[in-house]
Structure formats: C-alpha cells, structure tokens
Amino acid sequence: MSDKKHTTTSGIEIKPLYTEAKPMDERPGEFPFTRGIQKDMYRGRLWTMRQYAGFSTAEESNKRYHYLLAQGTTGLSVAFDLPTQIGYDSDHEMADGEVGKVGVAIDSLKDIEILFDGIQLKDITTSMTINATASILLAMYIALAKKQGADLKQISGTIQNDILKEYAARGTYIYPPKQSMRLITDIFEFCSKEVPKWNTISISGYHIREAGSTAVQELAFTLANGKTYLKAALDKGLDINVFAKRLSFFFNCHNNFFEEIAKFRAARRMWAKITKDLGATDEKAQMLRFHTQTGGSTLTAQQPLNNVIRVSNQAMAAVLGGTQSLHTNGYDEALSLPTESAAKIALRTQQIIAFESGVTDTVDPLAGSFFIENLTDEVEAAAWAYIDRIDAMGGSVNAIESDYMQNEIAGASYQYQKEIESGERISVGVNKFTQEEEGLTEVFNIDDSIRKLQSEKLDHLKSTRDQVAVEKALQQLDEAARGETNLMPLIIDAVEKYATLGEIADVFRASFGVYQ
C-alpha cells in the first residue's frame, strides 16, 4: 500500500479505509438538517435549474432569457455589468470599457422593463447577483412587478445583497460597512412586511472560493458573515423567526467530489446551531437553504471541452449535497461569456442528472457512508475553529477590517497555485495530458458600442421624464439617508420616477461616504 499522504483541498487527511462512523440517528427535514431540509427532498420537488445570464443591453439579455426558458430552465439568474454593480450609469467616465461586458447594463427602470419584456414576474423566480446596489435593483424589480399588476406578497426570488464578502474577496463595494449594513437591514425589514416570499440576502461563499479559499474557509467565512447579518437584524429589533426564513446561501462547488458533499451537509448542521443559539425557535428559520454554482475558477482555457466533465462532476456533488437551486457553467467560460450552445449543454447537464441518473430517487443517498460521515464531521470541526477565531476578534466586520479573512484566502490561493506549478496537484490539460490548445470556433464577444447605445437611451430618458419629480424624490432620499427612516419605500419612489441607478447611488455616496 502506498504511504503517500492524501488530503482534501482543505488539507484534511483522507484515510485509506473507513470502518466506522457515528450512528446516523437524524432524519431529513428535521433539526439539525444534515440530511436535507425537506423530508422527501427531490422526490417532492427538484432543485430550481437556473442559468446565470446577462450581457450587453437589456434587449439582448431578454432574448437569452426567452431562449433559456424555452430550453426548460426553471428560474432566471441575472448577471449585471460592473458599472451597474458599483453604481455608475453607462455614460459615466468610470463605465468606459465595461458597459455590458460581464453582465447586462441597467441604468433605470426602463432597462428592467425591457429586460423582462414578455416575462411575467409572478410566474418565475429571479435571482439577481447584485450587492452594493442591491436595494436599487430590488426597487426596480418591485416597481416592474407593480406595473405588471403582480401581488407583491406572492413574487419570489433572491438578491445577493451580501456586502461583507465584497470587502473580503470580490471588491464591488461602494459605501462603508456600517452604512452598507443599514441598507441590508432596511431590505430585511421592508421585505418581511411587503414582499414576504423574497429572499433578502444570499450569503455568498462562491466568491470567497473563487478568490482562492479552501472549501473549509469558504464554509467558515460564509457562516461567520451570516452570523453577523443575523446579529445586525436582531440589533434593529427584527424577529429572527421571521427574517431568518428569507435568508439564503450561495456556495461554490469545486472538483473534490466528497469534500464538497461533506461541506454542504456540514453547512446545514452548523447554521441550524448558529440560528438556534441566537434565538430561532421556528424550524424554517433554522434551515440553511442554498443555491450552488459550479466552480468558475476550475474551468480551463486549455482543452475547454474537458470542462463539460468538470461541470458534470461538480453538479452531481451539489445535488448529492442537497442544493435547492443550481447553475452549471458553460464549457467555454474560461474564454468568454457562454455561447447559446454552451449554455444549453450546461442546462442539459442538470436535466440529465435530474431525470436519468437515479440520484433523486432517495434522500441523502450517501448518508451512513463511513467516509462521508467522518468527512462531514471533520469539515465541520475545521470550520468551527475558524469561526471561533473570528468570534474572538469581534465578528466578521473586524476580521475583514483587520485583513484576517483576506490574508487567509490569499495564503490558500498561493498554496494552490504552487501545487499546480510544481505538478503536485494535477489539472488535466494544464500540467498533465497537455496538447496544443484547441481552438473553439464560436466565442462570444461584446462590442464597445454598447456604451453608446446605453448613453443614447439615458439621454432620451432624461429628456422625457418629469425632472422636477425626480429631483424631489432624490432630495427626499438624501434627507432620509441622513436619518434613520427605512430607505426602501423612497428608493422605490425614485426609480418609479425614472431616477437612474447612478443618480440614486450618488445620493448615497454624498450622505454615506465612499469606502476606501
């Protein structure tokens, strides 16, 4: 037998053989939900099949959404361009070169109306990957739902709205942490009363993992951030048994099949304990519900068709781990935004797992495996060790402001890259089984002329809207931002008057300041 040491990506040692595990005495759908949050899981309802999409103008993205819906996707997931994410209109000098590139450009309610043209918001769930400007995009979505005549009490979807991981790993923040947390808790409060089926935050480990963290770090830092959001809402006087039901999570799924499954199982168990310790007594407030996206950083530009296998492996792990929603990456995403054909293969991957593999026929099929149960325990123990250190620092905000999280992620990323370069870790097609790079015949490109189109639309909007009403709405928003009033009704009023995203973000820049 080889004496080589085998470890997971988090450094957890894997034994050559497992012969025992703690007895499994819990059932699915029961605290602490290790085995899943529903008693029958996918026998009762499959996960939501989403495809993250958005590029160019609202018109072009609308065409892709109709295509995906026609192919059988069961929920929409909106990608926004960088100017939208950091609160600049398309005609701002800071937007130059970025309009419509990594997502769709949204400057006003007019763009949202075009984005969802022909799509009834009451009939779908929509996930929006937006953080610093989440309140504005949610306000636009609500305004459109109202125009469509939808019952706001019934519309459902998710905004990411997770600013802490932006400071730690991703960088699309605008305002200082305290003011950003205020916007988040205002959304919690408003939606709990007015849009009760909306998931008000998707606490995201995905970008922490993409920045280079290990699986354990992704789990620990995400739950630590979640704990901080819980405490902020409690400090605002909100009822944990109400607002915690609308919190969701967003995890990455990488290549180490069993570690990823163990991570998801441990996550549910840990969150159940965290919420219970903070006073949650309603089981639905103790449940960790999560969306998964396959690992973008695992995709290779070399031999890109290999990514079909990687994505399939990761998607299967997410399903076996009990995800509620799943996005599968296109095989060409290391080269460009996904083409229609790549997006279709990614969706078909989910459909084949759902309808052909048999893994949905029973709940938590790997439960009781000596290896899975031990690995779940070890992932959990390693994640608690991180959370205990963060708690000792005073929580996530302090851990981020002291650069603790950032340094841990950077260290893990550096270690991973060293292992790839030395050949200690194999990446098929990159450092082993290499060949001359395959050229894909179809690559998706976004033209810089998009900025001109968006700027022309903005000029037209500003020349036709009621400018006096816009200025009054922005002034009222500024006054409220300097006080303690819930800002969501005022943001909705401003977007309904066709104030632009950049104008509203600028009001907050003036009243909140900008985080450096």
CSV table of C-alpha atoms in Angstrom, one decimal, residues 133-463:
chain,number,residue,atom,x,y,z
A,133,THR,CA,-26.6,48.5,-5.4
A,134,ALA,CA,-29.0,45.6,-4.4
A,135,SER,CA,-31.5,48.0,-2.9
A,136,ILE,CA,-31.8,49.9,-6.2
A,137,LEU,CA,-32.2,46.8,-8.4
A,138,LEU,CA,-34.7,45.3,-6.0
A,139,ALA,CA,-36.6,48.5,-6.0
A,140,MET,CA,-36.7,48.4,-9.9
A,141,TYR,CA,-37.9,44.8,-9.8
A,142,ILE,CA,-40.7,45.6,-7.3
A,143,ALA,CA,-41.7,48.7,-9.4
A,144,LEU,CA,-42.0,46.5,-12.5
A,145,ALA,CA,-44.0,43.8,-10.6
A,146,LYS,CA,-46.4,46.6,-9.6
A,147,LYS,CA,-46.7,47.8,-13.2
A,148,GLN,CA,-47.5,44.2,-14.2
A,149,GLY,CA,-50.2,44.0,-11.6
A,150,ALA,CA,-48.5,41.3,-9.6
A,151,ASP,CA,-49.3,40.7,-5.9
A,152,LEU,CA,-46.1,41.7,-4.1
A,153,LYS,CA,-46.9,39.3,-1.4
A,154,GLN,CA,-46.5,36.5,-3.9
A,155,ILE,CA,-43.5,37.4,-6.0
A,156,SER,CA,-40.4,35.4,-5.2
A,157,GLY,CA,-36.7,35.5,-5.9
A,158,THR,CA,-33.4,36.4,-4.4
A,159,ILE,CA,-31.0,39.3,-4.3
A,160,GLN,CA,-27.4,38.5,-3.3
A,161,ASN,CA,-27.1,41.7,-1.1
A,162,ASP,CA,-24.0,40.3,0.7
A,163,ILE,CA,-21.6,43.2,1.1
A,164,LEU,CA,-19.3,41.6,3.6
A,165,LYS,CA,-17.8,39.2,1.1
A,166,GLU,CA,-17.3,42.1,-1.2
A,167,TYR,CA,-14.9,43.7,1.2
A,168,ALA,CA,-13.2,40.3,1.9
A,169,ALA,CA,-13.0,38.8,-1.6
A,170,ARG,CA,-14.6,40.5,-4.5
A,171,GLY,CA,-14.4,44.3,-4.4
A,172,THR,CA,-17.7,45.7,-5.7
A,173,TYR,CA,-18.4,47.7,-2.6
A,174,ILE,CA,-19.2,51.4,-2.5
A,175,TYR,CA,-20.1,52.6,0.9
A,176,PRO,CA,-18.5,52.0,4.3
A,177,PRO,CA,-19.5,48.8,6.2
A,178,LYS,CA,-21.8,50.4,8.7
A,179,GLN,CA,-23.9,52.3,6.1
A,180,SER,CA,-23.9,49.2,3.8
A,181,MET,CA,-25.3,47.1,6.7
A,182,ARG,CA,-28.0,49.7,7.2
A,183,LEU,CA,-29.2,49.2,3.6
A,184,ILE,CA,-29.2,45.5,4.1
A,185,THR,CA,-31.2,45.6,7.3
A,186,ASP,CA,-33.6,48.1,5.7
A,187,ILE,CA,-34.2,45.5,3.0
A,188,PHE,CA,-34.8,42.8,5.6
A,189,GLU,CA,-37.4,44.9,7.4
A,190,PHE,CA,-39.2,46.2,4.3
A,191,CYS,CA,-39.4,42.8,2.6
A,192,SER,CA,-40.6,40.9,5.7
A,193,LYS,CA,-43.7,43.1,5.6
A,194,GLU,CA,-44.2,43.9,1.9
A,195,VAL,CA,-42.5,41.1,-0.1
A,196,PRO,CA,-42.5,38.2,2.3
A,197,LYS,CA,-41.6,35.5,-0.2
A,198,TRP,CA,-38.5,37.3,-1.3
A,199,ASN,CA,-35.1,36.0,-0.2
A,200,THR,CA,-33.5,39.2,1.1
A,201,ILE,CA,-29.9,38.1,1.1
A,202,SER,CA,-27.9,35.3,-0.5
A,203,ILE,CA,-24.9,35.0,1.8
A,204,SER,CA,-22.2,34.1,-0.6
A,205,GLY,CA,-19.3,31.7,-0.3
A,206,TYR,CA,-19.0,31.4,-4.0
A,207,HIS,CA,-16.8,34.5,-4.5
A,208,ILE,CA,-14.7,33.7,-1.4
A,209,ARG,CA,-13.9,30.3,-3.1
A,210,GLU,CA,-13.3,32.0,-6.5
A,211,ALA,CA,-10.8,34.3,-4.7
A,212,GLY,CA,-8.8,31.2,-3.8
A,213,SER,CA,-10.1,29.9,-0.4
A,214,THR,CA,-10.3,26.3,0.6
A,215,ALA,CA,-13.7,24.5,1.0
A,216,VAL,CA,-13.4,24.9,4.8
A,217,GLN,CA,-12.6,28.6,4.6
A,218,GLU,CA,-15.5,29.1,2.2
A,219,LEU,CA,-17.8,27.4,4.7
A,220,ALA,CA,-16.4,29.2,7.8
A,221,PHE,CA,-16.2,32.7,6.4
A,222,THR,CA,-19.7,32.5,4.8
A,223,LEU,CA,-21.4,31.3,8.0
A,224,ALA,CA,-19.4,33.9,10.0
A,225,ASN,CA,-20.8,36.6,7.7
A,226,GLY,CA,-24.2,35.1,8.0
A,227,LYS,CA,-23.9,35.3,11.8
A,228,THR,CA,-23.0,39.0,11.5
A,229,TYR,CA,-26.1,39.7,9.4
A,230,LEU,CA,-28.3,37.9,12.0
A,231,LYS,CA,-26.9,40.0,14.8
A,232,ALA,CA,-27.4,43.2,12.8
A,233,ALA,CA,-31.0,42.4,12.1
A,234,LEU,CA,-31.5,41.5,15.8
A,235,ASP,CA,-30.0,44.8,16.8
A,236,LYS,CA,-32.5,46.5,14.6
A,237,GLY,CA,-35.3,44.8,16.6
A,238,LEU,CA,-36.3,42.3,13.9
A,239,ASP,CA,-37.8,38.9,14.8
A,240,ILE,CA,-35.3,36.1,13.9
A,241,ASN,CA,-38.2,33.7,13.4
A,242,VAL,CA,-39.5,36.0,10.6
A,243,PHE,CA,-36.4,37.4,8.8
A,244,ALA,CA,-34.2,34.3,9.1
A,245,LYS,CA,-36.7,32.4,6.9
A,246,ARG,CA,-35.8,34.6,4.0
A,247,LEU,CA,-32.0,34.3,4.3
A,248,SER,CA,-30.4,32.0,1.7
A,249,PHE,CA,-26.9,31.0,0.9
A,250,PHE,CA,-24.8,30.7,-2.3
A,251,PHE,CA,-22.0,28.2,-2.4
A,252,ASN,CA,-19.4,27.1,-4.9
A,253,CYS,CA,-18.9,23.5,-5.9
A,254,HIS,CA,-15.3,22.5,-6.9
A,255,ASN,CA,-13.7,19.3,-8.1
A,256,ASN,CA,-13.1,17.3,-4.9
A,257,PHE,CA,-16.3,15.4,-5.0
A,258,PHE,CA,-16.7,14.0,-1.5
A,259,GLU,CA,-15.3,17.1,0.3
A,260,GLU,CA,-18.0,19.3,-1.5
A,261,ILE,CA,-20.8,17.0,-0.4
A,262,ALA,CA,-19.5,17.0,3.2
A,263,LYS,CA,-19.2,20.8,3.1
A,264,PHE,CA,-22.9,21.1,2.2
A,265,ARG,CA,-24.0,18.7,4.8
A,266,ALA,CA,-21.9,20.4,7.5
A,267,ALA,CA,-23.2,23.8,6.5
A,268,ARG,CA,-26.8,22.9,7.2
A,269,ARG,CA,-25.9,21.4,10.6
A,270,MET,CA,-23.7,24.4,11.6
A,271,TRP,CA,-26.3,27.0,10.5
A,272,ALA,CA,-29.0,25.2,12.5
A,273,LYS,CA,-26.9,25.6,15.6
A,274,ILE,CA,-26.0,29.2,14.9
A,275,THR,CA,-29.6,30.3,14.4
A,276,LYS,CA,-30.8,28.3,17.4
A,277,ASP,CA,-28.2,29.8,19.7
A,278,LEU,CA,-29.3,33.3,18.5
A,279,GLY,CA,-32.9,32.6,19.5
A,280,ALA,CA,-34.6,31.0,16.5
A,281,THR,CA,-37.2,28.5,17.5
A,282,ASP,CA,-39.1,28.1,14.2
A,283,GLU,CA,-37.5,25.3,12.2
A,284,LYS,CA,-37.8,27.2,9.0
A,285,ALA,CA,-35.7,29.9,10.5
A,286,GLN,CA,-33.0,27.3,11.4
A,287,MET,CA,-32.8,25.8,7.9
A,288,LEU,CA,-29.9,26.6,5.6
A,289,ARG,CA,-31.3,26.9,2.0
A,290,PHE,CA,-28.7,27.3,-0.7
A,291,HIS,CA,-28.0,27.9,-4.4
A,292,THR,CA,-24.9,26.3,-5.9
A,293,GLN,CA,-22.8,27.4,-8.9
A,294,THR,CA,-20.2,25.1,-10.3
A,295,GLY,CA,-16.6,26.4,-9.9
A,296,GLY,CA,-15.7,29.1,-12.4
A,297,SER,CA,-12.1,29.1,-11.4
A,298,THR,CA,-11.8,25.4,-12.1
A,299,LEU,CA,-12.6,25.9,-15.8
A,300,THR,CA,-9.6,25.8,-18.1
A,301,ALA,CA,-9.0,27.6,-21.4
A,302,GLN,CA,-6.8,24.6,-22.4
A,303,GLN,CA,-8.9,21.8,-23.9
A,304,PRO,CA,-12.2,23.6,-23.0
A,305,LEU,CA,-14.4,20.6,-23.7
A,306,ASN,CA,-12.9,19.0,-20.6
A,307,ASN,CA,-15.0,21.5,-18.7
A,308,VAL,CA,-18.1,19.6,-19.6
A,309,ILE,CA,-16.9,16.7,-17.4
A,310,ARG,CA,-15.8,19.0,-14.6
A,311,VAL,CA,-19.1,20.8,-14.5
A,312,SER,CA,-21.0,17.4,-14.5
A,313,ASN,CA,-18.9,16.2,-11.6
A,314,GLN,CA,-19.5,19.4,-9.6
A,315,ALA,CA,-23.2,19.5,-10.4
A,316,MET,CA,-23.6,15.9,-9.2
A,317,ALA,CA,-21.8,16.7,-5.9
A,318,ALA,CA,-24.2,19.7,-5.4
A,319,VAL,CA,-27.2,17.5,-5.9
A,320,LEU,CA,-25.9,14.8,-3.6
A,321,GLY,CA,-25.2,17.6,-1.1
A,322,GLY,CA,-28.8,18.7,-1.2
A,323,THR,CA,-28.8,22.0,-3.1
A,324,GLN,CA,-32.1,23.9,-3.6
A,325,SER,CA,-31.0,25.7,-6.8
A,326,LEU,CA,-28.2,25.1,-9.3
A,327,HIS,CA,-26.3,26.9,-12.0
A,328,THR,CA,-24.0,25.0,-14.2
A,329,ASN,CA,-21.2,26.8,-16.0
A,330,GLY,CA,-20.7,26.8,-19.8
A,331,TYR,CA,-17.6,24.9,-21.0
A,332,ASP,CA,-16.3,28.0,-22.8
A,333,GLU,CA,-16.4,30.4,-19.9
A,334,ALA,CA,-12.6,30.4,-19.4
A,335,LEU,CA,-12.6,32.1,-22.8
A,336,SER,CA,-15.7,34.3,-23.0
A,337,LEU,CA,-19.3,34.7,-21.9
A,338,PRO,CA,-21.1,31.4,-22.6
A,339,THR,CA,-22.5,31.0,-26.1
A,340,GLU,CA,-26.0,29.7,-26.5
A,341,SER,CA,-24.8,26.2,-27.3
A,342,ALA,CA,-22.6,26.1,-24.2
A,343,ALA,CA,-25.5,27.4,-22.0
A,344,LYS,CA,-27.7,24.7,-23.4
A,345,ILE,CA,-25.2,21.9,-22.7
A,346,ALA,CA,-24.8,23.3,-19.2
A,347,LEU,CA,-28.6,23.2,-18.7
A,348,ARG,CA,-28.9,19.7,-20.2
A,349,THR,CA,-26.3,18.5,-17.7
A,350,GLN,CA,-28.7,19.3,-14.9
A,351,GLN,CA,-31.6,17.8,-16.7
A,352,ILE,CA,-29.7,14.5,-17.3
A,353,ILE,CA,-28.8,14.3,-13.6
A,354,ALA,CA,-32.4,15.0,-12.6
A,355,PHE,CA,-34.2,12.7,-15.0
A,356,GLU,CA,-31.7,9.9,-15.9
A,357,SER,CA,-29.2,9.3,-13.1
A,358,GLY,CA,-31.5,8.0,-10.4
A,359,VAL,CA,-29.8,10.1,-7.7
A,360,THR,CA,-33.0,11.9,-7.0
A,361,ASP,CA,-35.0,8.8,-6.1
A,362,THR,CA,-33.9,8.7,-2.4
A,363,VAL,CA,-33.0,11.3,0.1
A,364,ASP,CA,-29.3,11.9,1.0
A,365,PRO,CA,-28.2,8.7,-0.7
A,366,LEU,CA,-24.6,8.8,0.7
A,367,ALA,CA,-25.8,9.1,4.3
A,368,GLY,CA,-24.3,6.4,6.6
A,369,SER,CA,-21.2,6.1,4.4
A,370,PHE,CA,-18.3,5.8,6.8
A,371,PHE,CA,-16.2,8.1,4.7
A,372,ILE,CA,-18.9,10.8,4.1
A,373,GLU,CA,-20.0,10.9,7.8
A,374,ASN,CA,-16.4,11.2,9.0
A,375,LEU,CA,-15.5,13.8,6.4
A,376,THR,CA,-18.7,15.8,7.3
A,377,ASP,CA,-17.6,15.9,10.9
A,378,GLU,CA,-14.0,16.9,10.1
A,379,VAL,CA,-15.1,19.7,7.7
A,380,GLU,CA,-17.4,21.0,10.4
A,381,ALA,CA,-14.8,20.9,13.1
A,382,ALA,CA,-12.3,22.7,10.9
A,383,ALA,CA,-14.9,25.4,10.0
A,384,TRP,CA,-15.8,25.9,13.7
A,385,ALA,CA,-12.2,26.5,14.5
A,386,TYR,CA,-12.2,29.4,12.0
A,387,ILE,CA,-15.5,30.8,13.3
A,388,ASP,CA,-14.2,30.7,16.9
A,389,ARG,CA,-11.2,32.8,15.9
A,390,ILE,CA,-13.5,35.3,14.1
A,391,ASP,CA,-15.8,35.5,17.1
A,392,ALA,CA,-12.8,36.2,19.3
A,393,MET,CA,-11.9,39.1,17.0
A,394,GLY,CA,-15.4,40.6,17.5
A,395,GLY,CA,-17.1,39.2,14.3
A,396,SER,CA,-16.8,39.3,10.6
A,397,VAL,CA,-16.5,43.1,10.2
A,398,ASN,CA,-13.5,43.2,12.5
A,399,ALA,CA,-12.0,40.1,10.8
A,400,ILE,CA,-12.4,41.9,7.4
A,401,GLU,CA,-11.1,45.3,8.5
A,402,SER,CA,-8.0,43.7,10.0
A,403,ASP,CA,-7.4,41.8,6.7
A,404,TYR,CA,-7.6,38.4,8.5
A,405,MET,CA,-10.1,36.8,6.0
A,406,GLN,CA,-8.3,38.4,3.0
A,407,ASN,CA,-4.9,37.0,4.2
A,408,GLU,CA,-6.2,33.5,4.9
A,409,ILE,CA,-7.8,33.4,1.4
A,410,ALA,CA,-4.6,34.8,-0.2
A,411,GLY,CA,-2.5,32.2,1.6
A,412,ALA,CA,-4.7,29.3,0.4
A,413,SER,CA,-4.7,30.7,-3.2
A,414,TYR,CA,-0.9,30.9,-3.2
A,415,GLN,CA,-0.6,27.4,-1.9
A,416,TYR,CA,-2.9,26.0,-4.5
A,417,GLN,CA,-1.1,27.8,-7.3
A,418,LYS,CA,2.3,26.4,-6.0
A,419,GLU,CA,0.9,22.9,-6.1
A,420,ILE,CA,-0.3,23.3,-9.7
A,421,GLU,CA,3.0,24.8,-10.9
A,422,SER,CA,5.0,22.0,-9.1
A,423,GLY,CA,2.8,19.3,-10.5
A,424,GLU,CA,1.9,18.1,-7.0
A,425,ARG,CA,-1.8,18.9,-7.9
A,426,ILE,CA,-2.9,17.7,-11.3
A,427,SER,CA,-5.0,19.8,-13.6
A,428,VAL,CA,-5.8,17.8,-16.7
A,429,GLY,CA,-4.8,19.6,-19.9
A,430,VAL,CA,-2.9,22.2,-17.9
A,431,ASN,CA,0.0,20.5,-16.2
A,432,LYS,CA,-0.6,16.9,-17.4
A,433,PHE,CA,-2.1,15.3,-20.6
A,434,THR,CA,-1.4,18.6,-22.4
A,435,GLN,CA,-1.6,19.2,-26.1
A,436,GLU,CA,-1.7,22.2,-28.4
A,437,GLU,CA,-4.6,24.4,-27.3
A,438,GLU,CA,-7.9,23.6,-29.0
A,439,GLY,CA,-9.4,26.5,-30.8
A,440,LEU,CA,-13.2,26.9,-30.3
A,441,THR,CA,-14.9,28.1,-33.4
A,442,GLU,CA,-17.5,30.1,-31.6
A,443,VAL,CA,-16.6,32.7,-28.9
A,444,PHE,CA,-19.0,35.2,-27.5
A,445,ASN,CA,-17.8,38.9,-27.8
A,446,ILE,CA,-19.4,42.1,-26.6
A,447,ASP,CA,-18.9,45.2,-28.7
A,448,ASP,CA,-17.8,48.5,-27.1
A,449,SER,CA,-20.6,50.2,-29.0
A,450,ILE,CA,-23.0,49.1,-26.2
A,451,ARG,CA,-21.9,52.1,-24.2
A,452,LYS,CA,-23.1,54.5,-27.0
A,453,LEU,CA,-26.4,52.7,-27.2
A,454,GLN,CA,-27.0,52.9,-23.4
A,455,SER,CA,-25.9,56.6,-23.3
A,456,GLU,CA,-28.4,57.4,-26.1
A,457,LYS,CA,-31.1,55.7,-24.1
A,458,LEU,CA,-30.2,57.7,-21.0
A,459,ASP,CA,-30.3,61.0,-22.9
A,460,HIS,CA,-33.8,60.1,-24.2
A,461,LEU,CA,-34.9,59.1,-20.7
A,462,LYS,CA,-33.7,62.4,-19.1
A,463,SER,CA,-35.3,64.5,-21.8
